Coordinates of N, CA and C in Angstrom, one line a residue:
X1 N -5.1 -45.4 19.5 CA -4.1 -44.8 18.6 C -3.7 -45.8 17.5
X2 N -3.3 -45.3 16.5 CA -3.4 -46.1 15.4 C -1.6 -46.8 15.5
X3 N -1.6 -48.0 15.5 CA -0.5 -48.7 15.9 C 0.8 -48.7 14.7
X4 N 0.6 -48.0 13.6 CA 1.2 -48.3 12.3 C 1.5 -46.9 12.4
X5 N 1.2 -45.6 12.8 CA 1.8 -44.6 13.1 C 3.0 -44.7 13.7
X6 N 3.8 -43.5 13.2 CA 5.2 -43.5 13.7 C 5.4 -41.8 14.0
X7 N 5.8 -41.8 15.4 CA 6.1 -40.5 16.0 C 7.1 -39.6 15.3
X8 N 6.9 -38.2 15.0 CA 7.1 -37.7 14.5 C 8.8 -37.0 15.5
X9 N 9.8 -37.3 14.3 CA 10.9 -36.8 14.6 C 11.0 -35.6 16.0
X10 N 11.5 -35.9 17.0 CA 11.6 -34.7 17.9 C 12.3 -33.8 17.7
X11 N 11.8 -32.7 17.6 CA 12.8 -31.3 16.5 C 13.1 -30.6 17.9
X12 N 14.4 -29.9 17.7 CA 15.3 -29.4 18.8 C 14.4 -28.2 19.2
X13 N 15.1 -28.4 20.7 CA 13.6 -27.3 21.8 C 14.3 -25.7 21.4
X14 N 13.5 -24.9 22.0 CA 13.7 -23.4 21.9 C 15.1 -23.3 22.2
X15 N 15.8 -23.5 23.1 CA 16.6 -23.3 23.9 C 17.9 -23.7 23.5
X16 N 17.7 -25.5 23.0 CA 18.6 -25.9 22.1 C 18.8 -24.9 20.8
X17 N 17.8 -24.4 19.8 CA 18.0 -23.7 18.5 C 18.4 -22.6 19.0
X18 N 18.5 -21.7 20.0 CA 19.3 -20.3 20.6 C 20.2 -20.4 20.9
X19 N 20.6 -21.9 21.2 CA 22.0 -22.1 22.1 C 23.3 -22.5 20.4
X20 N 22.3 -23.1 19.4 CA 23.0 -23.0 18.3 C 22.7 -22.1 17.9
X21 N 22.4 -21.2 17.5 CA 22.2 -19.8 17.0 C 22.9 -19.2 17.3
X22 N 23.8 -18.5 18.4 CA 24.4 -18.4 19.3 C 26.3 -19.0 19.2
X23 N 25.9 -20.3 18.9 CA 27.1 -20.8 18.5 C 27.8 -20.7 17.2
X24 N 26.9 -20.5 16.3 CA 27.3 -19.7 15.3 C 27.8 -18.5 14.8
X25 N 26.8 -17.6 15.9 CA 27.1 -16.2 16.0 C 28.5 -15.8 16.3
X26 N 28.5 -16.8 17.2 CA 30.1 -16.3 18.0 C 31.4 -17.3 16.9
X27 N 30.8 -18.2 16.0 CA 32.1 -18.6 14.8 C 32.1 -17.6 13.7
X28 N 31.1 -16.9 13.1 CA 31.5 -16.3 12.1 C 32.1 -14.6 13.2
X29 N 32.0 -14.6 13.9 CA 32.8 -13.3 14.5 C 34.0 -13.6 14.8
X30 N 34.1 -14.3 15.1 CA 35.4 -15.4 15.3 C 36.2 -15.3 14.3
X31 N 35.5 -15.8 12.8 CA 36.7 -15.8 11.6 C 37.0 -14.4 11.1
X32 N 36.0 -13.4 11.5 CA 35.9 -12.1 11.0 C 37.3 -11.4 11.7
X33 N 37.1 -11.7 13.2 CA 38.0 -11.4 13.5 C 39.9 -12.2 13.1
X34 N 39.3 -13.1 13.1 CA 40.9 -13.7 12.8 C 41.8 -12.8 11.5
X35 N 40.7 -12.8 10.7 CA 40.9 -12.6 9.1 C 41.4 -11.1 9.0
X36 N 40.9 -10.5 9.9 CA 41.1 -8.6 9.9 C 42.2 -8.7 10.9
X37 N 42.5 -9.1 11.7 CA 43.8 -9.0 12.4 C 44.9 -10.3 12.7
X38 N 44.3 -11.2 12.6 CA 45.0 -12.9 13.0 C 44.7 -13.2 14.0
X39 N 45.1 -14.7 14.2 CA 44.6 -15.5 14.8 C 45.5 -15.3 16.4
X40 N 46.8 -15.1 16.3 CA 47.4 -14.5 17.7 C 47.0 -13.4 18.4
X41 N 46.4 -12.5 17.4 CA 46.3 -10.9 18.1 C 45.0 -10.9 18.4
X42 N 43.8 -12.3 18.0 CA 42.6 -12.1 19.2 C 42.2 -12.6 19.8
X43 N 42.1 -12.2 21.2 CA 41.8 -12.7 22.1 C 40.3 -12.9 22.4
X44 N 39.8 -13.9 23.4 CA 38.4 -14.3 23.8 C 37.8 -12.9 24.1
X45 N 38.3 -11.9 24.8 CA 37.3 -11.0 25.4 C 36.7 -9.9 23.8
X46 N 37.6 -10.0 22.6 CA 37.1 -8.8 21.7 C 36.3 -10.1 21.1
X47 N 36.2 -11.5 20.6 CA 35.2 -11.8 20.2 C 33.8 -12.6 21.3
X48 N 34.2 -12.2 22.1 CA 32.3 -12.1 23.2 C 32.0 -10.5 22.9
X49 N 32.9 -9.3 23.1 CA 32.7 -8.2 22.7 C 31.6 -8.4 21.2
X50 N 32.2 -8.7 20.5 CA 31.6 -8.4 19.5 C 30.3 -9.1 19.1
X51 N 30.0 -10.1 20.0 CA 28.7 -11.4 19.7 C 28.2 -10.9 20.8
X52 N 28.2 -9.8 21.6 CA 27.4 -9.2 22.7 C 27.3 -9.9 24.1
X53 N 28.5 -10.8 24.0 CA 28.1 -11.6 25.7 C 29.2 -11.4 26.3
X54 N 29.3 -12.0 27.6 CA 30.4 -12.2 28.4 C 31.5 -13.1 28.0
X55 N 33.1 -12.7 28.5 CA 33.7 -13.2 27.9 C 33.4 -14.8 28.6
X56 N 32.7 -15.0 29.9 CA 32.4 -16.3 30.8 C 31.5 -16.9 30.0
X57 N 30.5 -16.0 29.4 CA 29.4 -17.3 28.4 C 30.7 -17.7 27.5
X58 N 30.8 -16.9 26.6 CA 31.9 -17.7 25.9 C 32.8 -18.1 26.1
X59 N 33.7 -18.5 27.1 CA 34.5 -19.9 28.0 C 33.6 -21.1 28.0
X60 N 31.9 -20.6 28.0 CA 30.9 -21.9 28.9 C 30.6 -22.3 27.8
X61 N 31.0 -21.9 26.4 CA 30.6 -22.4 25.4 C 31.6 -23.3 24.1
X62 N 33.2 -22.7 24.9 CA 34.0 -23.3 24.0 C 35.1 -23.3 24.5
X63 N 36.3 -24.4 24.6 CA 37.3 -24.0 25.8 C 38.6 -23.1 25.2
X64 N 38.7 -22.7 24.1 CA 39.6 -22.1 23.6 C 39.0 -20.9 22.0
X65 N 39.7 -20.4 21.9 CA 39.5 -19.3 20.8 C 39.1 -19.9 19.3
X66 N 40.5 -20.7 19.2 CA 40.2 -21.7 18.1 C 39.0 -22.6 17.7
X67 N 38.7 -22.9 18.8 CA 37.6 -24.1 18.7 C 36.6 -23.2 18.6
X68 N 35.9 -21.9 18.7 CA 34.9 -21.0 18.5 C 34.4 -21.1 17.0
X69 N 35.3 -21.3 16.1 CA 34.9 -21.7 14.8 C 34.7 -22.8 14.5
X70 N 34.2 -23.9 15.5 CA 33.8 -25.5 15.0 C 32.2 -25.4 14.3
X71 N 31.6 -25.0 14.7 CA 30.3 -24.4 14.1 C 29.8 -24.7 13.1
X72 N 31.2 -23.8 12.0 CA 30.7 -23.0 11.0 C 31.2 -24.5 10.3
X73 N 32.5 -24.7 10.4 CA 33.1 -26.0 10.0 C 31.4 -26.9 9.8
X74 N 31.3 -27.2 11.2 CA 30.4 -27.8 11.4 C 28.8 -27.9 10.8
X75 N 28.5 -26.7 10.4 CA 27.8 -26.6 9.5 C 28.0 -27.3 7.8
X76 N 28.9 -26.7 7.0 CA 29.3 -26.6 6.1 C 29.5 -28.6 5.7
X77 N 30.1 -28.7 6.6 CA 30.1 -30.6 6.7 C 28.7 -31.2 6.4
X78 N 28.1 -30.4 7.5 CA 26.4 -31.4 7.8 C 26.2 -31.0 6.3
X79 N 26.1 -30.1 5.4 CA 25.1 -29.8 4.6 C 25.7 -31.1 3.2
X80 N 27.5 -31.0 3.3 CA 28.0 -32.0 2.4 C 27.2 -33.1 2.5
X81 N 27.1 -33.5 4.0 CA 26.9 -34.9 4.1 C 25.2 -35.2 4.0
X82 N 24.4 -34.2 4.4 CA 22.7 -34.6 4.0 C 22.5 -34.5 2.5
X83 N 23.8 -34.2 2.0 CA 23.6 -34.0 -0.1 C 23.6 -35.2 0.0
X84 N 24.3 -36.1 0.6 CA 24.3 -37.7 0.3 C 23.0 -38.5 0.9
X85 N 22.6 -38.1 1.5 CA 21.5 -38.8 1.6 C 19.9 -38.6 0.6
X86 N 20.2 -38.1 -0.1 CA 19.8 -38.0 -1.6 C 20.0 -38.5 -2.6
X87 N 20.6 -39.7 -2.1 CA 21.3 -40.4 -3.4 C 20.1 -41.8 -3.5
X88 N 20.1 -41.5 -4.9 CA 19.0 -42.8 -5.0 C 20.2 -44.2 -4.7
X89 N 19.1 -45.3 -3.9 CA 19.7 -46.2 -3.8 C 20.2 -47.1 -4.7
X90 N 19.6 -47.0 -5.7 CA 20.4 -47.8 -7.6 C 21.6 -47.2 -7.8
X91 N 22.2 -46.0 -7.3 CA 22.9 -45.0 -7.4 C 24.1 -44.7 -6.8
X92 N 25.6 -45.0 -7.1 CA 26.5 -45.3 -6.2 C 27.0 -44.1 -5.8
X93 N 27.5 -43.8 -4.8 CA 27.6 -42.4 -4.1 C 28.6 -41.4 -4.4
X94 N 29.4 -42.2 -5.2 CA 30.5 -41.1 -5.7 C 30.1 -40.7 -7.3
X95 N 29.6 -41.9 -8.0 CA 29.1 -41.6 -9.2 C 27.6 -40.2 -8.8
X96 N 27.2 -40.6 -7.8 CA 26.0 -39.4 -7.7 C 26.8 -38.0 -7.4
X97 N 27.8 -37.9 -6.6 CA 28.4 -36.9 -6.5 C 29.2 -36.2 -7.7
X98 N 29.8 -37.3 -7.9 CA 30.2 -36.3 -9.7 C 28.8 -36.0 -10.6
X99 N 28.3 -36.5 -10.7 CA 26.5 -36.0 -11.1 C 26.6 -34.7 -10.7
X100 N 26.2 -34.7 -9.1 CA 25.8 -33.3 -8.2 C 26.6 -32.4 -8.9
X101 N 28.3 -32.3 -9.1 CA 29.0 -31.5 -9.2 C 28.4 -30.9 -11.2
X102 N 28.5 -32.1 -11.5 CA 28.6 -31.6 -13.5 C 27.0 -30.9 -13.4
X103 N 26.2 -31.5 -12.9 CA 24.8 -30.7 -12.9 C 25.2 -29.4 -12.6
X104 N 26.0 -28.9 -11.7 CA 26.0 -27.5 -11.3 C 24.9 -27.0 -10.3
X105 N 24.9 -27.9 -9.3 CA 23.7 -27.8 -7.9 C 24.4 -27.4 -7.0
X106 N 25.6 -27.2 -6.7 CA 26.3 -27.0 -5.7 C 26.2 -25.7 -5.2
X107 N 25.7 -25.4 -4.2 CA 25.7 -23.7 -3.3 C 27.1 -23.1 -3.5
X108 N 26.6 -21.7 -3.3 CA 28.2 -20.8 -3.2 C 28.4 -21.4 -2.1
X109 N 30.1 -20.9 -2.4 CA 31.0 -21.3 -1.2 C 30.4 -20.2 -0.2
X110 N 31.0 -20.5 1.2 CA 30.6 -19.3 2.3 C 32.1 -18.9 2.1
X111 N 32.4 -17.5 2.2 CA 33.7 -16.7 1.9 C 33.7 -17.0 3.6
X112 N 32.9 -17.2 4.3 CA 33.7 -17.2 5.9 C 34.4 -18.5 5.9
X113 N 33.8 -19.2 5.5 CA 34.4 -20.5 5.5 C 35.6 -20.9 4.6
X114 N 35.5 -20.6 3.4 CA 37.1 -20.0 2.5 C 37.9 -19.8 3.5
X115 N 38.1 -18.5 3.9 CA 38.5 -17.5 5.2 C 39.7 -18.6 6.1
X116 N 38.4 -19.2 6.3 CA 38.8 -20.0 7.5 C 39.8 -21.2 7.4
X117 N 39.6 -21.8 6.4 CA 39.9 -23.5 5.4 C 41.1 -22.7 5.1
X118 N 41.4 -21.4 4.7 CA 42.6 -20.8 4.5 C 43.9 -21.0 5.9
X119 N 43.1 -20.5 6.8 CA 43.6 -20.2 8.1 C 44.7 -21.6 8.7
X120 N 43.9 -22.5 8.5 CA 44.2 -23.5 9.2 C 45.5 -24.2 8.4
X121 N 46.0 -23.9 7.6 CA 47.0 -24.1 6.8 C 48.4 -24.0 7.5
X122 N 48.1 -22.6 8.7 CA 49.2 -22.0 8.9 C 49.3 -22.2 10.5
X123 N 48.0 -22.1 10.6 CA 48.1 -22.0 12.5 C 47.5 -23.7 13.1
X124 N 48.6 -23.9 14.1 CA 48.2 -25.4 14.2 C 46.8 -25.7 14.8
X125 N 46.4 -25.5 16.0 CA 45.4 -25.1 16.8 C 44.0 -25.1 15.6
X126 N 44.2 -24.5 14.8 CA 43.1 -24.0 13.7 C 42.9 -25.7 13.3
X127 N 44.2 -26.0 12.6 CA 44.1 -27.0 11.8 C 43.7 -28.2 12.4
X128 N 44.0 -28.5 14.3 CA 43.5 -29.9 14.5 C 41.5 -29.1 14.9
X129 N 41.1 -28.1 15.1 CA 40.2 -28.3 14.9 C 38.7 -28.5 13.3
X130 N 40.1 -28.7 12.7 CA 39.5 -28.9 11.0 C 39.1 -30.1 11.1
X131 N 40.7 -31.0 11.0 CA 40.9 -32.3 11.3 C 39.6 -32.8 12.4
X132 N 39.4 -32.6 13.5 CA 38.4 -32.8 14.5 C 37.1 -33.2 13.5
X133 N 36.6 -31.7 13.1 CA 35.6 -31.4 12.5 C 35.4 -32.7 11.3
X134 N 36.3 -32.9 10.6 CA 36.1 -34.1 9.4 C 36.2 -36.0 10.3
X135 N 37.1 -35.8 11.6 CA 36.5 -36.8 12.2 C 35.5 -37.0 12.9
X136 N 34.7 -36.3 12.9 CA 33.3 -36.1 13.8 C 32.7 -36.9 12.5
X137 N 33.0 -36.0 11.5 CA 31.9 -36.2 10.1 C 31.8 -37.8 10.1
X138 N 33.1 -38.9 10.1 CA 33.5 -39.7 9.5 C 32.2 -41.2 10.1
X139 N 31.9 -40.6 11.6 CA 30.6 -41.6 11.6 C 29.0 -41.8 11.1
X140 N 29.0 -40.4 10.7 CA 27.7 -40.2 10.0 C 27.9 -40.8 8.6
X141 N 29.4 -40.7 7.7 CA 29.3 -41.2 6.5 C 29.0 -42.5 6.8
X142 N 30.2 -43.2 7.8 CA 29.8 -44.9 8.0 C 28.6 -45.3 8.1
X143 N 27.8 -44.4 8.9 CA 26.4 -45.3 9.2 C 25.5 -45.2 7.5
X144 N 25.7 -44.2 7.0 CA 25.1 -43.7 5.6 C 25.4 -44.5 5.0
X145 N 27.0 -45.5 4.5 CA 27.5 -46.3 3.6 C 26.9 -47.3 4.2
X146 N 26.9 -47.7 5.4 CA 26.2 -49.2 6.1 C 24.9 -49.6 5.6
X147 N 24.3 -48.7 5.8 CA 22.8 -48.5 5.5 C 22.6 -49.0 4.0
X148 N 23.2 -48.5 2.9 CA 23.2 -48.7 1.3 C 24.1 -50.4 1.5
X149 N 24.7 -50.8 2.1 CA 25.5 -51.9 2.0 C 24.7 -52.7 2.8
X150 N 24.5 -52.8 3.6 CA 23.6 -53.6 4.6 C 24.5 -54.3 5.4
X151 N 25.0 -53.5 5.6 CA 26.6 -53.7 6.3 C 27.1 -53.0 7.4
X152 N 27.8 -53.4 8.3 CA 27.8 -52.8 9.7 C 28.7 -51.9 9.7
X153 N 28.5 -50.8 10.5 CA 29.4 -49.5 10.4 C 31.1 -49.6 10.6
X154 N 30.9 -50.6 11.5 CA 32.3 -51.5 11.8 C 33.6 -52.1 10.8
X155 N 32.1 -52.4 9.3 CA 33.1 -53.0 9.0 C 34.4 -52.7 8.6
X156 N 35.6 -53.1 8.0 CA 36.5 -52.6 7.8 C 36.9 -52.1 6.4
X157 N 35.6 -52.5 5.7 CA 35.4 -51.8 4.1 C 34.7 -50.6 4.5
X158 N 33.9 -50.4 5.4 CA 32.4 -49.4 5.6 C 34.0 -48.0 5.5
X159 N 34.6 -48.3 6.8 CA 35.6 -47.6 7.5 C 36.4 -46.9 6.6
X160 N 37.1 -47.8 5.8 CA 37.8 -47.2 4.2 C 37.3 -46.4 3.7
X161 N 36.2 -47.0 3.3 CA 35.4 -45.8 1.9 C 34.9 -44.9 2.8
X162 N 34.4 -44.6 3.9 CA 33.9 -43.7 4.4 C 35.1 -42.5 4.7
X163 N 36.0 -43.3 4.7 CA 37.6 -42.2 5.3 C 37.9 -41.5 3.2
X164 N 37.7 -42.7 2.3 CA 38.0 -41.9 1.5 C 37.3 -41.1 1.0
X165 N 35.7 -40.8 0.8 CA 35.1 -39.9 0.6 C 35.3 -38.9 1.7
X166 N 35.5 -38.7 2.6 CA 36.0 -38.0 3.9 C 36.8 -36.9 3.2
X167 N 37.9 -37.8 3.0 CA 38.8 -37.4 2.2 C 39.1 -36.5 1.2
X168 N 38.1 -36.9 0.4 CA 38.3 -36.3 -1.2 C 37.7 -35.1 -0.7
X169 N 36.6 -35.0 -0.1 CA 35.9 -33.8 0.1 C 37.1 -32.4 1.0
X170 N 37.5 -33.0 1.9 CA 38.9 -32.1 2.4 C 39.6 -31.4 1.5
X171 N 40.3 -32.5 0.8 CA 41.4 -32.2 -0.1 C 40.8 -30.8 -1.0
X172 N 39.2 -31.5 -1.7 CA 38.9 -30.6 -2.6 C 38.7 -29.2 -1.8
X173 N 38.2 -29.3 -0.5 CA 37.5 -27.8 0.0 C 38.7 -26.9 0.0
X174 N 39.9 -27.8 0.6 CA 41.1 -26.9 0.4 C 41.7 -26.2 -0.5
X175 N 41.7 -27.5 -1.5 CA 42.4 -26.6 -2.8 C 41.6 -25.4 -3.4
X176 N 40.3 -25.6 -3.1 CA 39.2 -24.0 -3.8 C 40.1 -23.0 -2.7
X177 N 39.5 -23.3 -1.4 CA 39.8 -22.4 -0.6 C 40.9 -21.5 -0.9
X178 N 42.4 -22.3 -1.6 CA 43.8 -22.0 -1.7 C 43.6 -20.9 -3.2
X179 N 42.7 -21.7 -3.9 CA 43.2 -20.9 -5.7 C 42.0 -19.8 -4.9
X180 N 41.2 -20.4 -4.5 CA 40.0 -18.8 -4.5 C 40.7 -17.6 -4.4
X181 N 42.0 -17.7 -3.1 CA 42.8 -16.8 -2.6 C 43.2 -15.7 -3.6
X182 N 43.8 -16.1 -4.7 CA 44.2 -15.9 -5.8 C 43.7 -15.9 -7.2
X183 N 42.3 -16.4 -7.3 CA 41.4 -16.2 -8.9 C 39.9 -15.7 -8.0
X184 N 40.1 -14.6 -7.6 CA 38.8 -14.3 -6.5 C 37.4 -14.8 -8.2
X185 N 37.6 -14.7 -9.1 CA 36.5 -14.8 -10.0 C 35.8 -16.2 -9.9
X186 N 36.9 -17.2 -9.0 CA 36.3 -18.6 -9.1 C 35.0 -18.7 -8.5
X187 N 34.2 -20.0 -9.2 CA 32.8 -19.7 -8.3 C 32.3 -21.5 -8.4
X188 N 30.6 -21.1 -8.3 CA 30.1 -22.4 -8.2 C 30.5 -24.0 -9.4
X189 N 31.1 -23.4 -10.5 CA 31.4 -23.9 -11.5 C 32.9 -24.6 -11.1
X190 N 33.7 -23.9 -10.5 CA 35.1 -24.3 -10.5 C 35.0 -25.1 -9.1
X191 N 34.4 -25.0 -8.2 CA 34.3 -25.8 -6.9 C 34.0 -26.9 -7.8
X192 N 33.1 -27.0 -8.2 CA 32.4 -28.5 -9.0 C 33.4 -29.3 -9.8
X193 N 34.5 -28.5 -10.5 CA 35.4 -29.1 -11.3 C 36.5 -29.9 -10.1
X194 N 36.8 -29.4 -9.0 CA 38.0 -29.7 -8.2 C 37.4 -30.8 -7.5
X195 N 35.8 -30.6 -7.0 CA 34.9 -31.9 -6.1 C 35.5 -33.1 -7.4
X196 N 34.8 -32.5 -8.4 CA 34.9 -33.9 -9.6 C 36.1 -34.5 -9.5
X197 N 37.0 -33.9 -9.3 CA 38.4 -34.4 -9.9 C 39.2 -35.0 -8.5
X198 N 38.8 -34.7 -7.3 CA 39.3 -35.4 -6.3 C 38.3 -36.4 -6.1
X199 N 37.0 -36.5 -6.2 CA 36.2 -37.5 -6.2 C 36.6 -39.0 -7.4
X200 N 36.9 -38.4 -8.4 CA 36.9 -39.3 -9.5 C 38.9 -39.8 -9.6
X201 N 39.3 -39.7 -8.8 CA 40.7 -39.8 -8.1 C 40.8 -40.9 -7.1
X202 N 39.5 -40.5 -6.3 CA 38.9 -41.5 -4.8 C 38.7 -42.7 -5.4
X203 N 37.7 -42.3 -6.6 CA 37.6 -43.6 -7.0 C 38.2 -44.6 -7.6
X204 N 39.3 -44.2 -8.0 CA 40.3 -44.9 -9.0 C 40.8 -45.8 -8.2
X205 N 40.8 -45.5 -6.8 CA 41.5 -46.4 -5.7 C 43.1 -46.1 -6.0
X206 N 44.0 -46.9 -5.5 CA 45.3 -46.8 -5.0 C 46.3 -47.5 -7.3
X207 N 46.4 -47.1 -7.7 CA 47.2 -47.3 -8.9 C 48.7 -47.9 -8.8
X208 N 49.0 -47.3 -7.6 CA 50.7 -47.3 -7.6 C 51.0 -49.1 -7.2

């Protein structure tokens, strides 16, 4: 075997990709439901009903109603955060992000995920699973900024900037989420103005 070869990434088994497939299926039913009736009036058994399983598979899959939408959160995050790993390394990460934004590369929003980013405003339960979701994110950014710094995920600069891009990105999802509510015409152009402007805010650092 050729010793300078390097094994090829192990890609998730059948089982694992159905069991996410699946986990999905049951977040965007989840917001569907919330959104058509709210978030008190449904219960676990009408959203297994509607994703075709038992209300027990979905207990075995998530311990509360709210948390059935980590998923999609959870998606929507991963894809922010592999944009960054596109950044050339001459290339500082917030300057590439306002780039990303003014180029006009940025995907439509998902309206489930609007939907959702809406929700959590009002209902507590919703909102610490947002919160959750952006602290999950917060070690992927660290290890991402380490890597470009040559600097340990630990450190106590990595930790900052990784919390403020964290950051900027929240603030911004929300604020679309809030005006979408109300200029339903907004689109991929106006998301890109709000990333820009909470991004280029982040970087200004602390003024006061």
């Amino acid at each position: 075997m050729d010793q300078d070869a390097t094994p090829a990434a192990a890609k998730p088994s059948l089982t694992d990709r159905r069991k996410a497939a699946l986990r999905l299926e049951i977040a965007r039913a989840t917001v569907d439901l919330f959104a058509s009736q709210g978030v008190a009036a449904t219960k676990g058994e009408q959203i297994a009903r509607a994703v075709g399983i038992s209300t027990r598979t979905l207990w075995r899959h998530f311990p509360s109603k709210q948390s059935c939408v980590r998923p999609l959160l959870a998606e929507s995050l991963d894809a922010a955060t592999e944009q960054l790993r596109h950044c050339p390394p001459d290339t500082g990460l917030l300057t590439f992000l306002i780039d990303t934004c003014e180029r006009g590369t940025l995907p439509e929003a998902d309206p489930a995920v609007l939907d959702l980013i809406r929700m959590t405003g009002t209902d507590p339960a919703l909102r610490a699973v947002w919160l959750q979701a952006h602290d999950e994110a917060l070690p992927v950014l660290r290890e991402l900024l380490a890597e470009r710094a040559g600097a340990s995920p630990d450190d106590l600069r990595i930790k900052v900037h990784a919390a403020t891009i964290n950051g900027a990105l929240r603030a911004a999802a929300e604020e679309f989420a809030q005006r979408s509510a109300t200029e339903p015409d907004m689109g991929p152009a106006d998301l890109a103005a709000i990333l820009r402007s909470a991004l280029r805010t982040a970087a200004e650092g602390l003024p006061y």
